[in-house]
Structures are given as C-alpha cells and as structure tokens.
Amino acid sequence: PDLDQKKHVELKMDQALLLIHNELVGTSLTVYWNSESCYHCLYQVLVNVSRSGKPGTPSIAAVAVNTQHGSFLRLNNTSEEREVCRLEYKFGEFGNYSLLVKRPNNGSNEISCDLVVNKDPVDSNLPVSIAFLIGLVLIIAISFLRFLLSLQDFNNWISKAINSRETDRLINSELGSPSRADPLGGDIQLEAWRPSAPPSRLRCVDTFRGLALIIMVFVNYGGGKYWYFKHASWNGLTVADLVFPCFLNLVGNQIFLSMTSILQRGCSKFKLLGKIAWRSFLLICIGVVIVNPNYCLGPLSWDKVRIPGVLQRLGVTYFVVAVLELLFAKPVPENCASERSCFSLRDLTASWPQWLFILTLESIWLTLTFFLPVPGCPTGYLGPGGIGDWGKYPNCTGGAAGYMDRVLLGDEHLYQHPSSAVLYHTEMAYDPEGILGTINSIVMAFLGVQAGKILLYYKDQTKDIVIRFTAWCCILGLTSAALTKVSENEGFIPVNKNLWSISYVTTLSSFAFFILLVLYPIVDVKGLWTGTPFFYPGMNSILVYVGHEVFKNYFPFQWKLEDNQSHKEHLTQNIVATALWVLIAYILYKKKVFFKI
Ligand SMILES: *[C@@H]1O[C@H](CO)[C@@H](O)[C@H](O)[C@H]1NC(C)=O
Ligand SMILES: *[C@@H]1O[C@H](CO)[C@@H](O)[C@H](O)[C@H]1NC(C)=O
C-alpha cells in the first residue's frame, strides 16, 4: 500500500478535505500549495499523486487543506517538473472537495483540472455571529430594564410588589452582614493612588482600559481559535494586535493625570521617583517570575526563562515615560479657561524637552532598524524569514530587532513560538516584546501622555478637547497611510506587531485617540453610558491580567471539550472565561478591593 494514497485524513479545525483524482495514465503529479496571506512565499509540497494504472481508474490522494485564507494550488508533472495546471480557491471548513485532473475526451492535449464540491463546508463564522447577536440582545434588554427602572411609577410598583428593602434588611440581619455604611474591613489599598481620588480619574479612560483588557483576556484564552482573534502572522492587523498598544497608550494617559494630582498634593519629586522605580521593578518581576511560560518546567528552569514579555515591556515603558514626565513636570496653568483661544498649543509647547527626547529615541529606532548590519541578512530587512521573501533569508526573522535580541539575550531566553512560525515556517526564536521594539512602545505611551495632557489642560472645555483629539487622530492616521502606502505588505514600513514598527504605533495611536474621542463625550461629558461592564476590569487591570494568566488552565476558565476541533465550543469556553473575569472585577469593585502596585 502506498502511503501517499491514504484516503483517510483526520481533519482539524480550519481544514477541509481535498481528494486529488489523477486520471492521467503514466503521469504522476506533485501538488504544491501556498496561502494567499503568505507574502512572497515559496510554494510547499502538499502531496504526491502517483500515476493512474489504466484509463478510468484514477489514482486518488487525500489531503487536508487550510481554510483560513484563500489557497493557491499548483500541479506539476513530477518527472519533468512541468506545470500541469494551477488554481486559486477558498476552501471552507470541514468541506469535502475533489480535484479531477484528466485529459478531456475530445482528444486535445490540454489537461483539465476541475474542482468539485462533494460535501458543503460548515459556516465557521456562524458561532461568532450568534454570540454577537446574543450580546446585542442582552445589551438591549438591560438598557430597556434600566429605562423601566428609571421610571418613578414603575419603580414604586416594583418595590411594593416585592418589598425589596424589607427583604434585604431581613436577609442581612439574618446573616449578620454589616450595613453599607460600615467601613469595610477587606480594603486592600496598597497605595495612595486611590481610584476614588476625583481629579485624577476619568471614567472614559477606565472604560477604554477595561475594554482593551477584556479583549486581551478573550484573545489570550484563544479567541475561539479564529485566526482574526489571534495575532497576525507577520504584517497586518487583527483584533488581537489592537489591545496591547491601546493599553500602553492608557498607561501614558494615566501617568500624566495621576502624577499631576500627586505633585499638586505636595509630594516630592524624589519620593515619586522612588515609587515609579519600585512599580516598574514589581511589574518586571511579576512578568519574569509569575507570568512565565516556562514555569511549568519547574522553579529552577532559569536557563530557559523568557526574559522579555508583556509586563516587562510595560514596566520599562512605564519607567521611561514616567521619569521623563517627572523630570520636566511643570504645574498645569490654572487659568486655562480664561484664555479662549482654540488654537493654543499649550499642551504641546509646554513639553518640548520631552518631544525632543522622544524624537531622538525614534531616530535611534529608525537608524538601528534600517542601518544595523546583520550577518547573512540584508540590511534593513523587515520580513519574517522562513519561507517568506521566496525563502532567501530563512534565518533573518525580524531583521535588526531579532538579531539584537538573539545577541544580547540569547536564543533560549526569547519567545520560542513567534506568530510567523505556522504560516512562514519560521524556525528562529523571535520575541515580539524584544528590546528594539521597546523604543516604539515608549513612543506609544508618550502619545498617551499627550492625550492625558489634552484632557487636563483643557479640562471642562469639551470643544477644545474634541478638536485636539480629532486633529491627533487625523495626523497620526495620515502618517500611517503615508508610511504603509495603505497596503499590508508593500509600504515603506508595514504595520507590524512583531516588530512594533512605527507605522503600527501611529495607526494604533490614531485608533486610541478615536476611541477616546467617542468615549469622552458619551461617558464623561454627557454621562449617557457609565462604561458598564468594561469599567470594572479597567479599575483592577493588574489583578485581572495576572489572574487570567495564572488561572488560565483551571476550571472554570477551561474545561474538557467534547469536540476539541470545534470553533463553537472553544468560543463558548473563551467567552464564559472572559465573562467570569468581568464578574470577578465587578465583585471586587463592589467590595472596594483594588489591587494596585
Ligand atoms: C468525501 O467525498 C467522497 C466522494 O463523494 C467520498 O468518497 C468520501 O468518503 C468523502 N469523505 C469524507 C471524509 O466524507
Ligand atoms: C539557518 O539556521 C539553521 C539552523 O541553525 C541552519 O541549519 C541553516 O543552514 C541556516 N540557513 C542559512 C541560509 O543560513
């Protein structure tokens, strides 16, 4: 029995069955495959189909093909390496297809390749649509309920009907619970940056942070195993690529708001510096020790510990931006409101030293990225290596950024499964949170500081704030358009999460300004939306982040699935786990427990 001719293929999710019928007598075929989303990739051998024995009895080979993106297929004559035919098709999940390769009966020499659908694929996106609809229905139902409850008559009627206050009192006295007015015992406030301190806290910022965090939890738990909820293979943007930069942007925002209020309260700069250093140190420690992908290997597996990471990146970025702001901190002018000039650039001009520093840093990024010689690789290489760029530079993954990490930190101490591993067959270790990219995350956070400055300098002048947010959103958006030539792969600097390219930063900053532009008037000015439910995780972000990482493999955040290859089950599991974290954050908020470092 010929192994290539096996007809039983175990299908995984995002795969379809393709049966290749070779009816050509005396010609064996080699089938090559390439994904539409793989940029400048080498074709890979999919399967060999042996020659057909006699006319009318095709030789058949069965293979699983990927259904996430469109496929390019190329069929070659194995012995002569001559192309027989090629086709482009988007297969559907769990479909059953046949590719019939034959000479038509009319005697011509042309070979025909026809694709036939034996069994229709399933609709893999149906669960996402259903989840979305359920969410929408829930939101509408809750809004309607709240609206009803806000009507006085209805409220009276309902409280009479169930006599809730009396019941509440009875239950509470029964269980010996303290009344609401009692000071709460379990108040874990590790720090003076109380979320209740009014001037430093804007609800839209917390809401946005919560939104980013919740998407981050969902995505980290697997996002239903859909490709668009995972990180992009190399260039490009998916939902998963949106969250971390937004989070950094908000960190920058909050640095400025809380620092100003602390300094106003008379805290010395020196003391604040100590606090900043301590927080950064804690973040990095939590990142290396607790949220460490290798910790299952045992507590002493330091020789393979991953040094960079999300929290480490967060800690370093926070430290640089906070110290920068602290060094040049100036009191916010009090009488902003009296000066009615809309076009004042006070928020910008007051911070020229910071801008100078940031521009210098950015020049360093550009210089290193485009001019650092990397042995065996073209200077200024930005690609994924592997089979990308026609397989010419397999070991050049990430160009200068990857090279610096491998030299400075060592292969073993980097992330071992870069998102390009599957599609681009990258074999090098590459860390998306590496050293060089940190420069651009500092730029990202600094643009967040700028948003914070706008919110504070033009406090209570909604029009001024909205104009500035709009301007930043447009300027950064146009910069991205110029850098990327509005294309995924063809631009000067493509949008890339693995490299943290500058176009990625400008795109996501533009996006963050846009979200704030929408949320600020709705949440803080008009109070149309309280930010529920995102507001609660936003108030407890470190706890939710660390908690979701540490408990990701435990019930009820994960359980054994009936069908491991079903998007539906994965999606349900991930949504339940994410909702649980929202619930946990809500309970902690109600209990006034805030974990701050
Ligand atoms: C796919 O379709 C072919 C042709 O109808 C059939 O022979 C084969 O059993 C099917 N395979 C599966 C796994 O359904
Ligand atoms: C890339 O690295 C692998 C393993 O380290 C090595 O075997 C291979 O020859 C390298 N390829 C090139 C083109 O340098």
Tab-separated table of N, CA and C in Angstrom, residues 291-420:
chain	number	residue	atom	x	y	z
A	291	VAL	N	4.214	35.306	35.414
A	291	VAL	CA	3.612	35.075	34.104
A	291	VAL	C	4.692	34.554	33.159
A	292	ASN	N	5.251	33.418	33.506
A	292	ASN	CA	6.373	32.915	32.738
A	292	ASN	C	5.968	31.632	32.033
A	293	PRO	N	6.006	31.600	30.723
A	293	PRO	CA	5.516	30.414	30.019
A	293	PRO	C	6.312	29.156	30.350
A	294	ASN	N	7.497	29.318	30.935
A	294	ASN	CA	8.313	28.137	31.194
A	294	ASN	C	8.190	27.633	32.621
A	295	TYR	N	7.313	28.254	33.428
A	295	TYR	CA	7.373	27.884	34.830
A	295	TYR	C	6.839	26.486	35.114
A	296	CYS	N	6.187	25.907	34.102
A	296	CYS	CA	5.759	24.524	34.283
A	296	CYS	C	6.959	23.577	34.288
A	297	LEU	N	8.071	24.038	33.733
A	297	LEU	CA	9.250	23.184	33.671
A	297	LEU	C	9.916	23.053	35.036
A	298	GLY	N	9.395	23.733	36.029
A	298	GLY	CA	9.988	23.673	37.352
A	298	GLY	C	10.552	25.018	37.746
A	299	PRO	N	10.641	25.250	39.043
A	299	PRO	CA	11.032	26.577	39.522
A	299	PRO	C	12.470	26.957	39.171
A	300	LEU	N	13.301	25.983	38.856
A	300	LEU	CA	14.708	26.313	38.641
A	300	LEU	C	15.100	26.277	37.171
A	301	SER	N	14.110	26.446	36.302
A	301	SER	CA	14.423	26.372	34.880
A	301	SER	C	14.878	27.738	34.359
A	302	TRP	N	15.840	28.307	35.039
A	302	TRP	CA	16.262	29.665	34.675
A	302	TRP	C	17.030	29.710	33.362
A	303	ASP	N	17.602	28.574	32.981
A	303	ASP	CA	18.390	28.602	31.749
A	303	ASP	C	17.513	28.765	30.520
A	304	LYS	N	16.195	28.607	30.703
A	304	LYS	CA	15.322	28.785	29.541
A	304	LYS	C	14.269	29.848	29.799
A	305	VAL	N	14.458	30.648	30.825
A	305	VAL	CA	13.420	31.602	31.177
A	305	VAL	C	13.321	32.673	30.088
A	306	ARG	N	12.087	33.035	29.769
A	306	ARG	CA	11.897	34.082	28.768
A	306	ARG	C	12.076	35.432	29.451
A	307	ILE	N	13.036	36.220	28.978
A	307	ILE	CA	13.303	37.500	29.639
A	307	ILE	C	12.322	38.599	29.203
A	308	PRO	N	12.122	38.815	27.907
A	308	PRO	CA	11.130	39.840	27.558
A	308	PRO	C	9.709	39.323	27.789
A	309	GLY	N	8.742	40.196	27.743
A	309	GLY	CA	7.349	39.798	27.937
A	309	GLY	C	6.485	41.031	28.028
A	310	VAL	N	5.193	40.795	28.118
A	310	VAL	CA	4.256	41.910	28.113
A	310	VAL	C	4.457	42.809	29.335
A	311	LEU	N	4.522	42.188	30.532
A	311	LEU	CA	4.649	43.013	31.735
A	311	LEU	C	6.021	43.672	31.823
A	312	GLN	N	7.049	42.989	31.338
A	312	GLN	CA	8.387	43.577	31.322
A	312	GLN	C	8.389	44.811	30.423
A	313	ARG	N	7.784	44.656	29.252
A	313	ARG	CA	7.688	45.778	28.323
A	313	ARG	C	6.909	46.922	28.963
A	314	LEU	N	5.845	46.543	29.640
A	314	LEU	CA	5.021	47.548	30.323
A	314	LEU	C	5.842	48.271	31.390
A	315	GLY	N	6.600	47.503	32.179
A	315	GLY	CA	7.394	48.090	33.256
A	315	GLY	C	8.433	49.063	32.728
A	316	VAL	N	9.184	48.655	31.713
A	316	VAL	CA	10.239	49.521	31.168
A	316	VAL	C	9.631	50.778	30.551
A	317	THR	N	8.565	50.581	29.778
A	317	THR	CA	7.916	51.721	29.137
A	317	THR	C	7.403	52.702	30.184
A	318	TYR	N	6.755	52.143	31.191
A	318	TYR	CA	6.230	52.983	32.265
A	318	TYR	C	7.353	53.781	32.906
A	319	PHE	N	8.468	53.109	33.203
A	319	PHE	CA	9.577	53.765	33.874
A	319	PHE	C	10.103	54.939	33.032
A	320	VAL	N	10.383	54.676	31.772
A	320	VAL	CA	10.973	55.725	30.931
A	320	VAL	C	10.024	56.914	30.804
A	321	VAL	N	8.769	56.626	30.487
A	321	VAL	CA	7.836	57.726	30.251
A	321	VAL	C	7.551	58.486	31.545
A	322	ALA	N	7.395	57.756	32.651
A	322	ALA	CA	7.086	58.427	33.913
A	322	ALA	C	8.257	59.295	34.353
A	323	VAL	N	9.492	58.781	34.238
A	323	VAL	CA	10.655	59.581	34.656
A	323	VAL	C	10.803	60.794	33.751
A	324	LEU	N	10.574	60.593	32.471
A	324	LEU	CA	10.656	61.709	31.533
A	324	LEU	C	9.680	62.816	31.918
A	325	GLU	N	8.459	62.423	32.223
A	325	GLU	CA	7.458	63.418	32.618
A	325	GLU	C	7.805	64.047	33.956
A	326	LEU	N	8.360	63.237	34.855
A	326	LEU	CA	8.688	63.744	36.185
A	326	LEU	C	9.798	64.786	36.098
A	327	LEU	N	10.804	64.504	35.266
A	327	LEU	CA	11.950	65.411	35.134
A	327	LEU	C	11.502	66.794	34.690
A	328	PHE	N	10.560	66.822	33.759
A	328	PHE	CA	10.188	68.109	33.180
A	328	PHE	C	8.804	68.569	33.650
A	329	ALA	N	8.330	67.978	34.747
A	329	ALA	CA	6.975	68.316	35.191
A	329	ALA	C	6.871	69.792	35.521
A	330	LYS	N	5.822	70.391	35.023
A	330	LYS	CA	5.537	71.792	35.308
A	330	LYS	C	4.124	71.859	35.854
A	331	PRO	N	3.852	72.838	36.704
A	331	PRO	CA	2.469	72.952	37.145
A	331	PRO	C	1.557	73.273	35.962
A	332	VAL	N	0.404	72.646	35.953
A	332	VAL	CA	-0.567	72.919	34.887
A	332	VAL	C	-1.118	74.314	35.098
A	333	PRO	N	-1.100	75.163	34.073
A	333	PRO	CA	-1.634	76.519	34.251
A	333	PRO	C	-3.093	76.462	34.697
A	334	GLU	N	-3.382	77.265	35.717
A	334	GLU	CA	-4.711	77.195	36.327
A	334	GLU	C	-5.781	77.839	35.457
A	335	ASN	N	-5.383	78.943	34.808
A	335	ASN	CA	-6.417	79.769	34.176
A	335	ASN	C	-6.599	79.437	32.705
A	336	CYS	N	-6.593	78.154	32.398
A	336	CYS	CA	-6.770	77.755	31.001
A	336	CYS	C	-8.086	78.269	30.437
A	337	ALA	N	-9.103	78.194	31.261
A	337	ALA	CA	-10.440	78.504	30.772
A	337	ALA	C	-10.573	79.965	30.361
A	338	SER	N	-9.821	80.850	31.052
A	338	SER	CA	-9.992	82.272	30.760
A	338	SER	C	-9.469	82.611	29.363
A	339	GLU	N	-8.431	81.878	28.958
A	339	GLU	CA	-7.860	82.154	27.638
A	339	GLU	C	-8.666	81.411	26.585
A	340	ARG	N	-9.427	82.111	25.832
A	340	ARG	CA	-10.399	81.445	24.974
A	340	ARG	C	-9.872	81.149	23.576
A	341	SER	N	-8.577	80.948	23.456
A	341	SER	CA	-8.095	80.707	22.099
A	341	SER	C	-8.087	79.209	21.811
A	342	CYS	N	-8.813	78.868	20.784
A	342	CYS	CA	-8.985	77.465	20.460
A	342	CYS	C	-7.706	76.853	19.894
A	343	PHE	N	-6.874	77.699	19.322
A	343	PHE	CA	-5.744	77.155	18.593
A	343	PHE	C	-4.455	77.200	19.396
A	344	SER	N	-4.609	77.415	20.696
A	344	SER	CA	-3.417	77.405	21.523
A	344	SER	C	-2.828	76.004	21.529
A	345	LEU	N	-1.513	75.939	21.493
A	345	LEU	CA	-0.851	74.634	21.504
A	345	LEU	C	-0.108	74.451	22.814
A	346	ARG	N	-0.693	74.950	23.886
A	346	ARG	CA	-0.027	74.958	25.175
A	346	ARG	C	0.415	73.552	25.583
A	347	ASP	N	-0.475	72.583	25.314
A	347	ASP	CA	-0.163	71.206	25.710
A	347	ASP	C	1.084	70.686	25.008
A	348	LEU	N	1.336	71.210	23.797
A	348	LEU	CA	2.496	70.747	23.039
A	348	LEU	C	3.752	71.528	23.417
A	349	THR	N	3.630	72.862	23.393
A	349	THR	CA	4.819	73.697	23.612
A	349	THR	C	5.385	73.524	25.006
A	350	ALA	N	4.512	73.262	25.972
A	350	ALA	CA	4.999	73.136	27.345
A	350	ALA	C	5.881	71.909	27.499
A	351	SER	N	5.795	70.965	26.574
A	351	SER	CA	6.559	69.740	26.764
A	351	SER	C	7.578	69.524	25.647
A	352	TRP	N	8.187	70.605	25.171
A	352	TRP	CA	9.161	70.414	24.081
A	352	TRP	C	10.354	69.555	24.476
A	353	PRO	N	10.856	69.606	25.731
A	353	PRO	CA	12.014	68.736	26.017
A	353	PRO	C	11.654	67.261	25.876
A	354	GLN	N	10.435	66.901	26.327
A	354	GLN	CA	10.011	65.509	26.189
A	354	GLN	C	9.942	65.115	24.723
A	355	TRP	N	9.393	66.009	23.911
A	355	TRP	CA	9.278	65.718	22.473
A	355	TRP	C	10.642	65.517	21.839
A	356	LEU	N	11.593	66.353	22.265
A	356	LEU	CA	12.949	66.230	21.738
A	356	LEU	C	13.508	64.847	22.060
A	357	PHE	N	13.308	64.432	23.309
A	357	PHE	CA	13.796	63.128	23.743
A	357	PHE	C	13.153	62.011	22.925
A	358	ILE	N	11.828	62.111	22.750
A	358	ILE	CA	11.101	61.073	22.017
A	358	ILE	C	11.543	61.020	20.557
A	359	LEU	N	11.754	62.191	19.959
A	359	LEU	CA	12.194	62.200	18.549
A	359	LEU	C	13.585	61.593	18.427
A	360	THR	N	14.451	61.860	19.423
A	360	THR	CA	15.784	61.255	19.408
A	360	THR	C	15.670	59.735	19.480
A	361	LEU	N	14.834	59.267	20.413
A	361	LEU	CA	14.638	57.817	20.541
A	361	LEU	C	14.169	57.214	19.227
A	362	GLU	N	13.217	57.906	18.579
A	362	GLU	CA	12.665	57.382	17.340
A	362	GLU	C	13.734	57.339	16.249
A	363	SER	N	14.627	58.338	16.238
A	363	SER	CA	15.711	58.289	15.234
A	363	SER	C	16.601	57.094	15.505
A	364	ILE	N	16.801	56.772	16.779
A	364	ILE	CA	17.613	55.597	17.102
A	364	ILE	C	16.942	54.336	16.552
A	365	TRP	N	15.611	54.263	16.726
A	365	TRP	CA	14.899	53.082	16.213
A	365	TRP	C	15.074	52.967	14.704
A	366	LEU	N	14.876	54.120	14.018
A	366	LEU	CA	14.966	54.093	12.553
A	366	LEU	C	16.376	53.719	12.113
A	367	THR	N	17.382	54.311	12.784
A	367	THR	CA	18.769	54.041	12.396
A	367	THR	C	19.101	52.567	12.586
A	368	LEU	N	18.790	52.036	13.780
A	368	LEU	CA	19.127	50.632	14.052
A	368	LEU	C	18.365	49.702	13.107
A	369	THR	N	17.079	49.985	12.922
A	369	THR	CA	16.269	49.103	12.092
A	369	THR	C	16.772	49.073	10.654
A	370	PHE	N	17.132	50.230	10.127
A	370	PHE	CA	17.444	50.274	8.696
A	370	PHE	C	18.937	50.250	8.375
A	371	PHE	N	19.800	50.478	9.377
A	371	PHE	CA	21.227	50.548	9.049
A	371	PHE	C	22.112	49.592	9.832
A	372	LEU	N	21.559	48.864	10.791
A	372	LEU	CA	22.400	47.942	11.543
A	372	LEU	C	22.738	46.741	10.667
A	373	PRO	N	24.039	46.490	10.435
A	373	PRO	CA	24.366	45.330	9.614
A	373	PRO	C	24.101	44.041	10.379
A	374	VAL	N	23.387	43.111	9.755
A	374	VAL	CA	23.098	41.821	10.379
A	374	VAL	C	23.786	40.756	9.539
A	375	PRO	N	24.662	39.939	10.129
A	375	PRO	CA	25.408	38.963	9.341
A	375	PRO	C	24.488	38.012	8.576
A	376	GLY	N	24.722	37.890	7.303
A	376	GLY	CA	23.959	36.951	6.489
A	376	GLY	C	22.602	37.453	6.065
A	377	CYS	N	22.272	38.668	6.416
A	377	CYS	CA	20.940	39.180	6.091
A	377	CYS	C	21.071	40.550	5.439
A	378	PRO	N	20.092	40.910	4.610
A	378	PRO	CA	20.141	42.249	4.028
A	378	PRO	C	19.922	43.308	5.103
A	379	THR	N	20.648	44.412	5.006
A	379	THR	CA	20.474	45.493	5.984
A	379	THR	C	19.098	46.116	5.796
A	380	GLY	N	18.412	46.358	6.915
A	380	GLY	CA	17.090	46.964	6.840
A	380	GLY	C	15.988	45.956	6.543
A	381	TYR	N	16.278	44.676	6.746
A	381	TYR	CA	15.282	43.634	6.487
A	381	TYR	C	14.162	43.696	7.520
A	382	LEU	N	12.910	43.612	7.062
A	382	LEU	CA	11.767	43.715	7.982
A	382	LEU	C	10.871	42.485	7.927
A	383	GLY	N	11.323	41.448	7.239
A	383	GLY	CA	10.435	40.320	6.983
A	383	GLY	C	10.494	39.229	8.040
A	384	PRO	N	9.714	38.159	7.834
A	384	PRO	CA	9.611	37.094	8.819
A	384	PRO	C	10.635	35.972	8.652
A	385	GLY	N	11.453	36.037	7.610
A	385	GLY	CA	12.356	34.903	7.369
A	385	GLY	C	11.571	33.687	6.928
A	386	GLY	N	12.060	32.488	7.279
A	386	GLY	CA	11.363	31.260	6.901
A	386	GLY	C	11.203	31.156	5.394
A	387	ILE	N	9.977	30.831	4.953
A	387	ILE	CA	9.746	30.682	3.514
A	387	ILE	C	9.314	32.000	2.905
A	388	GLY	N	9.233	33.083	3.716
A	388	GLY	CA	8.881	34.398	3.181
A	388	GLY	C	10.020	34.921	2.301
A	389	ASP	N	9.772	35.978	1.548
A	389	ASP	CA	10.771	36.550	0.638
A	389	ASP	C	11.415	35.471	-0.216
A	390	TRP	N	10.584	34.581	-0.711
A	390	TRP	CA	10.982	33.474	-1.591
A	390	TRP	C	12.040	32.586	-0.933
A	391	GLY	N	12.006	32.552	0.399
A	391	GLY	CA	12.905	31.643	1.108
A	391	GLY	C	14.375	32.024	1.053
A	392	LYS	N	14.666	33.294	0.714
A	392	LYS	CA	16.066	33.687	0.563
A	392	LYS	C	16.759	33.920	1.902
A	393	TYR	N	15.995	34.346	2.918
A	393	TYR	CA	16.625	34.700	4.200
A	393	TYR	C	15.957	33.952	5.351
A	394	PRO	N	16.048	32.631	5.379
A	394	PRO	CA	15.261	31.874	6.374
A	394	PRO	C	15.600	32.237	7.819
A	395	ASN	N	16.850	32.639	8.070
A	395	ASN	CA	17.232	32.887	9.459
A	395	ASN	C	17.257	34.370	9.822
A	396	CYS	N	16.615	35.207	9.035
A	396	CYS	CA	16.687	36.650	9.260
A	396	CYS	C	15.453	37.205	9.964
A	397	THR	N	14.637	36.344	10.542
A	397	THR	CA	13.383	36.762	11.166
A	397	THR	C	13.531	38.043	11.990
A	398	GLY	N	12.756	39.063	11.609
A	398	GLY	CA	12.749	40.295	12.377
A	398	GLY	C	13.945	41.198	12.132
A	399	GLY	N	14.808	40.879	11.198
A	399	GLY	CA	15.933	41.752	10.855
A	399	GLY	C	16.739	42.182	12.072
A	400	ALA	N	16.994	43.487	12.171
A	400	ALA	CA	17.843	44.021	13.233
A	400	ALA	C	17.258	43.741	14.618
A	401	ALA	N	15.918	43.846	14.746
A	401	ALA	CA	15.297	43.637	16.059
A	401	ALA	C	15.556	42.214	16.558
A	402	GLY	N	15.362	41.238	15.683
A	402	GLY	CA	15.584	39.854	16.072
A	402	GLY	C	17.052	39.595	16.373
A	403	TYR	N	17.916	40.166	15.549
A	403	TYR	CA	19.358	39.962	15.718
A	403	TYR	C	19.834	40.505	17.069
A	404	MET	N	19.382	41.729	17.406
A	404	MET	CA	19.796	42.333	18.683
A	404	MET	C	19.392	41.459	19.863
A	405	ASP	N	18.147	40.948	19.830
A	405	ASP	CA	17.685	40.110	20.939
A	405	ASP	C	18.487	38.823	21.034
A	406	ARG	N	18.759	38.226	19.877
A	406	ARG	CA	19.476	36.953	19.907
A	406	ARG	C	20.894	37.141	20.423
A	407	VAL	N	21.512	38.281	20.070
A	407	VAL	CA	22.875	38.524	20.530
A	407	VAL	C	22.882	38.933	22.009
A	408	LEU	N	21.987	39.853	22.379
A	408	LEU	CA	22.040	40.407	23.734
A	408	LEU	C	21.418	39.487	24.783
A	409	LEU	N	20.340	38.779	24.421
A	409	LEU	CA	19.652	37.964	25.424
A	409	LEU	C	19.884	36.467	25.228
A	410	GLY	N	20.163	36.072	24.010
A	410	GLY	CA	20.363	34.645	23.724
A	410	GLY	C	19.084	33.987	23.242
A	411	ASP	N	19.207	33.093	22.289
A	411	ASP	CA	18.078	32.376	21.707
A	411	ASP	C	17.142	31.767	22.737
A	412	GLU	N	17.736	31.175	23.770
A	412	GLU	CA	16.975	30.395	24.754
A	412	GLU	C	16.044	31.265	25.581
A	413	HIS	N	16.406	32.561	25.680
A	413	HIS	CA	15.647	33.431	26.574
A	413	HIS	C	14.599	34.254	25.847
A	414	LEU	N	14.284	33.837	24.626
A	414	LEU	CA	13.285	34.565	23.845
A	414	LEU	C	12.031	33.706	23.691
A	415	TYR	N	10.988	34.329	23.180
A	415	TYR	CA	9.756	33.627	22.878
A	415	TYR	C	10.048	32.612	21.769
A	416	GLN	N	9.624	31.367	21.986
A	416	GLN	CA	10.010	30.300	21.057
A	416	GLN	C	9.000	30.037	19.948
A	417	HIS	N	7.810	30.605	20.067
A	417	HIS	CA	6.774	30.297	19.064
A	417	HIS	C	6.260	31.574	18.431
A	418	PRO	N	7.083	32.275	17.664
A	418	PRO	CA	6.601	33.516	17.051
A	418	PRO	C	5.389	33.246	16.175
A	419	SER	N	4.541	34.267	16.030
A	419	SER	CA	3.282	34.053	15.304
A	419	SER	C	3.532	33.716	13.843
A	420	SER	N	4.769	33.933	13.364
A	420	SER	CA	5.054	33.622	11.960
A	420	SER	C	5.430	32.154	11.777
